[in-house]
XYZ file of C-alpha atoms in Angstrom:
556
model
C 18.676 28.889 -12.278
C 18.939 29.280 -16.026
C 15.847 29.163 -18.213
C 17.254 26.106 -20.004
C 17.482 24.245 -16.729
C 13.981 25.363 -15.739
C 12.600 23.912 -18.966
C 14.232 20.562 -18.092
C 12.462 20.208 -14.718
C 11.049 16.657 -14.605
C 7.293 16.140 -14.904
C 5.377 14.740 -11.936
C 2.666 12.086 -11.646
C 2.311 9.373 -14.300
C 3.858 11.655 -16.947
C 6.955 11.818 -14.713
C 6.937 8.019 -14.366
C 6.838 7.577 -18.150
C 9.582 10.168 -18.645
C 12.001 9.180 -15.850
C 11.294 5.554 -14.889
C 14.783 4.335 -15.821
C 16.707 6.813 -13.622
C 14.136 6.565 -10.786
C 14.153 2.745 -10.829
C 17.975 2.622 -10.689
C 18.085 5.135 -7.831
C 15.228 3.360 -6.015
C 17.150 0.078 -6.280
C 20.364 1.593 -4.862
C 18.434 3.278 -2.025
C 16.676 -0.041 -1.283
C 20.137 -1.632 -0.780
C 20.978 1.074 1.796
C 17.528 1.071 3.415
C 17.198 -2.659 4.122
C 19.981 -2.965 6.744
C 19.216 0.460 8.252
C 15.501 -0.375 8.637
C 16.378 -3.601 10.458
C 18.984 -1.953 12.708
C 16.864 1.080 13.612
C 13.896 -1.176 14.360
C 15.737 -3.424 16.804
C 17.524 -0.484 18.450
C 14.066 1.063 19.022
C 12.756 -2.027 20.844
C 10.522 -3.032 17.892
C 10.609 -6.331 15.925
C 13.031 -6.204 12.928
C 10.166 -6.248 10.397
C 8.671 -3.016 11.834
C 11.244 -0.797 10.099
C 10.657 -2.542 6.775
C 6.865 -2.072 7.113
C 7.519 1.655 7.612
C 9.780 1.979 4.569
C 7.272 0.074 2.409
C 4.439 2.419 3.468
C 6.762 5.412 3.001
C 7.523 4.290 -0.536
C 4.206 2.951 -1.786
C 1.820 5.382 -0.028
C 3.593 8.551 1.127
C 5.504 9.027 -2.139
C 2.138 9.432 -3.919
C 0.848 12.053 -1.424
C 4.042 13.922 -0.570
C 4.783 17.582 -1.202
C 8.456 16.853 -1.918
C 10.228 15.503 -5.004
C 13.315 13.448 -4.136
C 13.010 12.692 -0.404
C 12.931 9.104 0.840
C 10.521 8.337 3.692
C 11.272 5.687 6.271
C 12.473 5.020 9.834
C 15.347 7.179 11.078
C 18.066 6.913 13.711
C 16.874 10.213 15.222
C 13.650 8.587 16.443
C 15.337 5.579 18.111
C 15.590 7.382 21.444
C 11.947 8.526 21.708
C 10.518 5.200 20.504
C 12.694 3.090 22.820
C 11.808 5.353 25.769
C 8.118 4.902 24.935
C 8.434 1.089 24.710
C 10.266 0.912 28.045
C 8.081 3.372 29.986
C 4.755 2.052 28.656
C 5.698 -1.655 28.717
C 7.136 -1.596 32.260
C 9.358 -4.578 31.470
C 7.024 -6.292 28.986
C 8.596 -5.601 25.571
C 5.633 -6.815 23.476
C 3.089 -4.840 25.525
C 5.321 -1.748 25.308
C 5.548 -2.211 21.534
C 1.761 -2.329 21.104
C 1.177 0.647 23.446
C 3.779 2.602 21.445
C 1.954 1.752 18.210
C -1.137 3.413 19.724
C 0.961 6.488 20.611
C 2.206 6.603 16.988
C -1.420 6.557 15.726
C -2.390 9.522 17.960
C 0.858 11.393 17.136
C 0.123 10.900 13.427
C -3.307 12.528 13.826
C -1.542 15.554 15.373
C 0.929 15.571 12.442
C -1.903 15.504 9.903
C -3.561 18.390 11.776
C -0.297 20.377 11.750
C -0.014 19.863 8.001
C -3.649 20.768 7.285
C -3.430 23.920 9.426
C -0.139 24.890 7.746
C 2.161 24.514 10.753
C 5.030 23.305 8.552
C 7.020 26.460 9.164
C 6.936 25.926 12.951
C 10.299 24.208 12.570
C 11.720 27.736 12.475
C 10.736 28.271 16.107
C 13.597 26.093 17.359
C 17.101 27.641 17.393
C 19.490 25.964 14.938
C 22.072 25.154 17.626
C 19.425 23.535 19.847
C 18.332 21.282 16.952
C 21.968 20.353 16.248
C 22.456 19.705 19.982
C 19.405 17.429 20.031
C 20.745 15.430 17.072
C 24.231 15.195 18.624
C 22.714 13.929 21.905
C 20.733 11.329 19.947
C 24.014 10.287 18.280
C 25.733 9.853 21.665
C 22.796 7.788 23.011
C 22.761 5.555 19.908
C 26.525 4.930 20.188
C 26.235 4.232 23.932
C 23.564 1.575 23.428
C 24.817 -0.020 20.198
C 28.517 -0.406 21.055
C 27.538 -3.282 23.400
C 25.800 -5.046 20.470
C 28.931 -4.570 18.330
C 30.930 -6.276 21.111
C 28.413 -9.117 21.526
C 27.753 -8.260 25.185
C 24.446 -7.523 26.948
C 24.886 -4.780 29.589
C 22.969 -4.861 32.874
C 19.697 -2.942 32.715
C 19.831 0.577 34.070
C 19.932 4.250 33.164
C 21.745 5.700 30.153
C 24.635 6.729 32.430
C 24.832 3.146 33.724
C 24.936 1.799 30.129
C 27.676 4.325 29.338
C 29.664 3.339 32.430
C 29.532 -0.334 31.406
C 31.324 0.232 28.074
C 34.842 -0.510 29.537
C 33.471 -3.719 31.117
C 31.963 -4.784 27.767
C 35.287 -4.076 26.018
C 37.120 -6.264 28.543
C 34.558 -9.077 28.212
C 33.729 -8.906 24.500
C 32.667 -11.955 22.515
C 35.655 -12.201 20.103
C 33.858 -13.587 17.031
C 30.904 -11.185 17.322
C 33.244 -8.233 17.964
C 35.235 -9.231 14.873
C 32.048 -8.963 12.773
C 31.166 -5.607 14.382
C 34.629 -4.054 14.111
C 34.988 -5.259 10.507
C 31.716 -3.446 9.710
C 32.973 -0.251 11.351
C 36.288 -0.488 9.485
C 34.460 -0.855 6.143
C 32.288 2.203 6.882
C 35.317 4.320 7.854
C 37.319 3.276 4.781
C 34.336 3.712 2.433
C 33.717 7.237 3.747
C 37.201 8.153 2.446
C 36.695 6.634 -1.029
C 36.548 9.297 -3.756
C 36.002 7.127 -6.861
C 32.414 7.860 -8.086
C 31.966 4.365 -9.590
C 32.947 2.664 -6.311
C 30.757 5.124 -4.398
C 27.751 3.750 -6.319
C 28.105 0.576 -4.197
C 26.394 1.405 -0.858
C 28.658 0.902 2.175
C 25.807 -0.642 4.285
C 25.415 -3.348 1.623
C 29.132 -4.246 1.845
C 28.927 -4.323 5.664
C 25.941 -6.683 5.555
C 27.433 -9.006 2.897
C 30.759 -9.261 4.763
C 28.832 -9.779 8.009
C 26.791 -12.634 6.460
C 30.002 -14.260 5.190
C 31.664 -14.034 8.639
C 28.493 -15.346 10.325
C 28.603 -18.386 8.013
C 32.324 -18.850 8.758
C 31.736 -18.680 12.539
C 28.585 -20.883 12.174
C 26.289 -18.499 14.026
C 23.274 -20.520 12.808
C 24.026 -23.172 15.473
C 24.590 -22.428 19.148
C 27.988 -23.604 20.325
C 30.882 -22.676 22.593
C 34.367 -21.995 21.288
C 37.828 -21.256 22.645
C 39.518 -18.027 21.568
C 43.344 -18.087 21.574
C 43.515 -20.570 24.488
C 47.331 -20.379 24.607
C 47.421 -16.572 25.040
C 48.300 -16.000 28.701
C 47.487 -12.255 28.573
C 43.743 -12.915 28.001
C 41.582 -13.220 31.158
C 39.335 -15.934 29.635
C 39.068 -17.908 26.420
C 35.578 -19.447 26.312
C 32.658 -17.754 24.545
C 29.275 -18.746 23.146
C 27.706 -17.887 19.778
C 24.416 -18.856 18.174
C 21.267 -17.701 16.349
C 20.529 -15.048 19.029
C 23.282 -12.963 17.385
C 21.385 -13.008 14.055
C 18.266 -11.068 12.971
C 15.132 -12.897 14.115
C 12.440 -12.502 11.446
C 9.441 -14.611 10.466
C 9.526 -16.617 7.212
C 6.002 -15.375 6.559
C 6.011 -11.575 6.212
C 2.216 -11.444 6.662
C 2.701 -12.604 10.270
C 4.837 -9.502 10.951
C 1.843 -7.185 11.386
C 0.842 -6.196 14.922
C -1.975 -3.944 16.045
C -1.999 -1.048 18.544
C -3.267 -1.290 22.114
C -4.987 1.922 23.266
C -5.647 0.801 26.853
C -3.062 3.243 28.303
C -4.487 6.280 26.508
C -5.471 7.896 29.832
C -1.932 7.730 31.301
C 0.606 10.577 31.434
C 3.371 8.333 29.999
C 1.232 7.660 26.929
C 0.777 11.362 26.176
C 4.461 12.056 26.827
C 5.212 9.446 24.147
C 2.643 11.022 21.779
C 4.152 14.506 22.151
C 7.744 13.263 21.837
C 7.049 11.131 18.731
C 4.879 13.850 17.124
C 7.187 16.779 17.869
C 10.576 15.178 17.203
C 9.273 13.296 14.142
C 7.683 16.418 12.624
C 10.726 18.560 13.353
C 13.202 16.061 11.881
C 11.009 15.467 8.833
C 10.655 19.189 8.076
C 14.363 19.869 8.571
C 15.294 16.901 6.353
C 12.877 17.985 3.607
C 14.380 21.506 3.637
C 17.926 20.076 3.558
C 17.081 17.796 0.610
C 15.606 20.759 -1.316
C 19.094 22.313 -1.202
C 20.533 19.158 -2.799
C 17.937 18.983 -5.601
C 19.741 19.908 -8.859
C 16.454 21.339 -10.223
C 16.059 23.657 -7.159
C 12.454 22.578 -6.612
C 10.817 23.540 -3.320
C 8.847 21.099 -1.201
C 5.392 22.016 0.033
C 6.257 21.436 3.697
C 2.648 21.441 4.912
C 1.608 18.885 2.282
C 4.725 16.851 3.108
C 3.908 16.854 6.839
C 0.315 15.760 6.109
C 1.591 12.889 3.910
C 4.073 11.755 6.598
C 1.221 11.923 9.157
C -0.961 9.677 6.968
C 1.987 7.285 6.563
C 2.528 7.199 10.336
C -1.184 6.525 10.899
C -0.867 3.389 8.748
C 2.453 2.438 10.399
C 0.876 2.634 13.881
C -2.079 0.512 12.772
C 0.055 -2.199 11.121
C 3.032 -2.498 13.489
C 5.593 -0.148 11.920
C 7.972 2.458 13.317
C 7.215 6.170 12.877
C 8.689 7.603 9.654
C 10.247 10.885 8.605
C 11.737 12.326 5.432
C 15.159 10.718 5.920
C 18.262 12.755 5.029
C 20.908 10.018 4.427
C 18.774 7.926 2.062
C 17.433 11.086 0.396
C 20.997 12.346 -0.236
C 21.876 8.984 -1.800
C 18.693 9.228 -3.885
C 19.758 12.623 -5.306
C 23.352 11.459 -5.881
C 22.103 8.354 -7.718
C 20.191 10.502 -10.215
C 16.581 10.336 -8.971
C 14.267 12.761 -10.751
C 10.855 12.331 -9.069
C 9.011 10.763 -6.149
C 8.754 7.512 -8.116
C 12.278 6.643 -6.869
C 10.802 6.567 -3.335
C 7.957 4.381 -4.652
C 10.379 1.918 -6.288
C 12.482 1.679 -3.104
C 9.348 0.696 -1.133
C 8.186 -1.775 -3.790
C 11.597 -3.491 -3.912
C 11.648 -3.810 -0.099
C 8.210 -5.468 -0.198
C 9.343 -7.914 -2.887
C 12.547 -8.744 -0.997
C 10.895 -9.521 2.365
C 8.212 -11.598 0.644
C 10.733 -13.649 -1.367
C 13.949 -13.807 0.717
C 13.174 -13.766 4.492
C 15.838 -16.443 5.163
C 18.513 -14.130 3.778
C 17.460 -11.416 6.262
C 17.756 -13.972 9.112
C 21.418 -14.582 8.169
C 22.399 -10.924 8.858
C 24.397 -10.567 12.130
C 23.104 -8.033 14.674
C 26.696 -6.787 15.110
C 26.786 -5.639 11.451
C 23.574 -3.621 11.914
C 24.878 -2.201 15.208
C 28.069 -1.104 13.395
C 25.898 0.882 10.934
C 24.128 2.591 13.846
C 27.341 3.357 15.773
C 28.731 4.983 12.623
C 25.463 6.949 12.140
C 25.578 8.063 15.780
C 29.199 9.165 15.416
C 28.349 11.305 12.378
C 25.604 13.046 14.401
C 27.959 13.754 17.322
C 31.369 13.937 15.625
C 34.110 16.389 16.690
C 33.406 18.223 13.392
C 29.819 18.891 14.586
C 31.221 20.543 17.739
C 33.828 22.472 15.725
C 31.199 23.701 13.261
C 29.006 25.079 16.060
C 32.054 26.560 17.818
C 32.912 28.359 14.571
C 29.576 30.199 14.671
C 30.285 31.556 18.143
C 30.696 30.674 21.825
C 27.001 31.393 22.464
C 25.971 28.740 19.920
C 28.400 26.227 21.470
C 26.865 26.934 24.905
C 23.338 26.238 23.575
C 24.589 23.151 21.739
C 26.246 21.699 24.860
C 23.406 22.575 27.270
C 20.946 20.801 24.947
C 23.178 17.707 24.751
C 23.602 17.584 28.539
C 19.870 18.204 29.062
C 18.824 15.404 26.681
C 21.295 12.881 28.130
C 20.549 13.773 31.781
C 16.730 13.955 31.441
C 14.943 13.218 28.171
C 14.613 14.607 24.667
C 11.778 17.081 25.214
C 13.188 18.506 28.459
C 16.648 18.808 26.875
C 15.283 20.761 23.900
C 13.208 22.947 26.255
C 16.370 23.702 28.286
C 18.127 24.848 25.104
C 15.207 27.101 24.106
C 14.974 28.636 27.617
C 18.751 29.249 27.618
C 18.409 31.046 24.265
C 15.619 33.252 25.657
C 17.782 34.063 28.704
C 20.689 35.117 26.446
C 18.391 37.404 24.423
C 16.947 39.031 27.559
C 20.490 39.539 28.913
C 21.297 41.386 25.677
C 18.565 43.892 26.358
C 15.662 42.587 24.265
C 12.259 43.648 25.591
C 10.159 40.737 26.831
C 7.371 41.363 24.293
C 9.959 41.324 21.482
C 10.680 37.644 22.248
C 7.462 36.717 20.457
C 6.492 39.898 18.578
C 8.259 41.277 15.491
C 7.974 44.749 13.925
C 8.396 44.783 10.162
C 6.895 46.421 7.092
C 6.974 45.316 3.419
C 6.635 48.187 0.938
C 5.661 47.123 -2.592
C 4.810 50.544 -4.070
C 7.442 50.135 -6.796
C 6.365 47.667 -9.476
C 9.649 45.759 -9.690
C 10.801 45.716 -6.055
C 9.943 45.037 -2.417
C 11.472 46.915 0.518
C 11.430 44.986 3.801
C 12.125 47.141 6.884
C 12.643 45.385 10.230
C 12.718 47.263 13.561
C 13.886 46.072 17.000
C 14.996 42.426 17.333
C 14.390 39.621 14.834
C 15.034 36.242 16.482
C 14.088 32.539 16.172
C 10.923 32.881 18.283
C 9.351 35.905 16.569
C 10.214 35.744 12.851
C 7.565 33.217 11.766
C 5.188 35.936 10.520
C 8.077 37.540 8.560
C 8.927 34.149 7.039
C 5.281 33.624 6.009
C 5.103 37.109 4.456
C 8.338 36.600 2.496
C 7.076 33.253 1.189
C 4.210 35.091 -0.529
C 6.446 37.533 -2.439
C 6.248 37.369 -6.220
C 9.273 35.816 -7.942
C 11.652 37.699 -10.212
C 11.651 41.051 -8.393
C 14.219 42.952 -6.327
C 13.974 42.466 -2.525
C 15.837 44.983 -0.330
C 16.094 44.429 3.443
C 16.559 47.571 5.561
C 18.284 46.533 8.794
C 19.548 49.912 10.084
C 16.946 49.890 12.866
C 17.167 46.180 13.655
C 18.715 45.934 17.134
C 19.527 42.185 17.109
C 19.571 39.401 14.484
C 20.197 35.924 15.869
C 21.994 33.039 14.146
C 18.785 31.193 13.189
C 17.485 34.276 11.347
C 20.884 34.930 9.714
C 20.762 31.345 8.416
C 17.222 31.961 7.122
C 18.272 35.212 5.376
C 21.134 33.331 3.691
C 18.797 30.563 2.473
C 16.100 33.049 1.387
C 18.610 35.005 -0.709
C 19.943 31.825 -2.330
C 16.447 30.495 -3.141
C 14.958 33.814 -4.317
C 17.885 34.526 -6.639
C 17.668 30.942 -7.997
C 14.100 31.784 -9.058
C 15.219 34.824 -11.050
C 15.018 37.625 -8.445
C 17.641 39.685 -6.630
C 18.144 40.167 -2.914
C 20.114 42.835 -1.008
C 20.692 43.499 2.699
C 21.468 47.073 3.779
C 22.472 48.071 7.289
C 24.328 44.872 8.232
C 27.599 46.828 8.357
C 26.194 48.784 11.313
C 25.905 45.563 13.327
C 28.619 43.956 15.428
C 28.828 40.145 14.868
C 29.470 37.891 17.865
C 32.064 35.888 15.922
C 33.852 35.904 12.568
C 31.389 33.414 11.093
C 29.351 35.047 8.262
C 26.067 33.823 9.788
C 26.886 34.666 13.418
C 24.322 36.538 15.537
C 24.853 40.306 15.421
C 23.771 43.327 17.437
C 23.383 46.969 16.412
C 26.420 48.950 17.543
C 25.729 51.067 20.640
C 26.563 54.347 18.918
C 23.920 53.610 16.261
C 21.135 53.139 18.800
C 21.688 56.300 20.885
C 22.263 59.908 19.759
C 25.780 61.208 20.381
C 25.688 63.452 23.487
C 29.300 64.510 23.107
C 30.233 62.942 26.467
């Protein structure tokens, strides 16, 4: 980064508010327009009341923005947590949705205490322990699950209760028996999202697609008179249709109280001794922390001022936010990537944009609850189906395939594991598969968790980092911590001639480290990479030291 740009870095705190309130207020307003429908949709898809997601976003804005270690991230509920929260509600409630909701709130409170502890004890970098392809596989599986569950809502059909596979198998039946007016609202929402994703005009792009989907949905709901329950005939003269009669009514609209203060619910800790409760705690704590850390790191790359989040401080702030959410009836929150990206693109400078987005949500639900009630569920489901598709799109598969067949294998095994079992077991299957691949490539067992490196700083203006044996996702945490402490503005040279294996996760880290260190005025060089054989043509593919480099030539 140039010195001129460094001198323009926005102030923080109240000085930052005074300096940047205009740009932060505008961005906060635009993010609020995106957040409102997503908060409602994510909340209902998670088995929580609609207001729960809004409570979370308000706490994320008003409280977490003032404690956070990041600059332009937006905190709130996220699609990635739908699966773990819904599983918790269903397993703990045993058929009683309200009881499951209150037990899950208790699990969120305990998970938040673990998150705060992780932040205080500087576990923010633990996100590195999970292979990149396993994380992408987890997110793709979440996308598939969201689409599977929400497509029925888009069609206006309630599937029979059963497993995820059963819900998936019922999609053709729901398509054949869709409620025409509700499906029209849902498919119109999907069409708007697809068309808007292709729009290139920056002025038009300022209008958030979720806002258009919701406004069009409200207009169609008024046209179809969803406020009043009634039956209608759909194309009664069309002989090719199996039936013509369908019912619509207020059950297809968002159900929310006119008095926002009645939206608060309190946790029930009576299942704290059960195994299901602690499974929910671990899933919410682990997946929430992991997603939040990964999102915060991704948003740092988008920040035009190249500022770096304090991940441990950020995790502590999110933990405090989740503690309040669990106590007051909200969903768990993370640093959310889609809203954060919009925040950066809309010109946000500081964390006050997050604050304004939360404040505007609070004002809206206090003043206009009837307007929220007029939003069709099918419009919100369309937003979630589109979000799920982006997580599990063919491009996501192609991107992983481009890195190498090994990464595709890990990606697919994680997806299958998550869908067939649950989130934690699926991720564990991906990690175990990665370990098995490394052992098959000749890594010593102790090298799976132990790294051999040395940082020489005898020269005043440079560091020499020599790494021996394998450097992989499960052992490079200590190297990452050591590199984080290096002084800025120097020359860093990596000696990799004696490194037997570098996996994709570490290659990705090296790439990011070089980019960030050079942005802060230093230089970074890798020597010895040409003696490694990559597993694919991708520049960040895993690579192994060539055989002839590891053994002396015997002339045979």
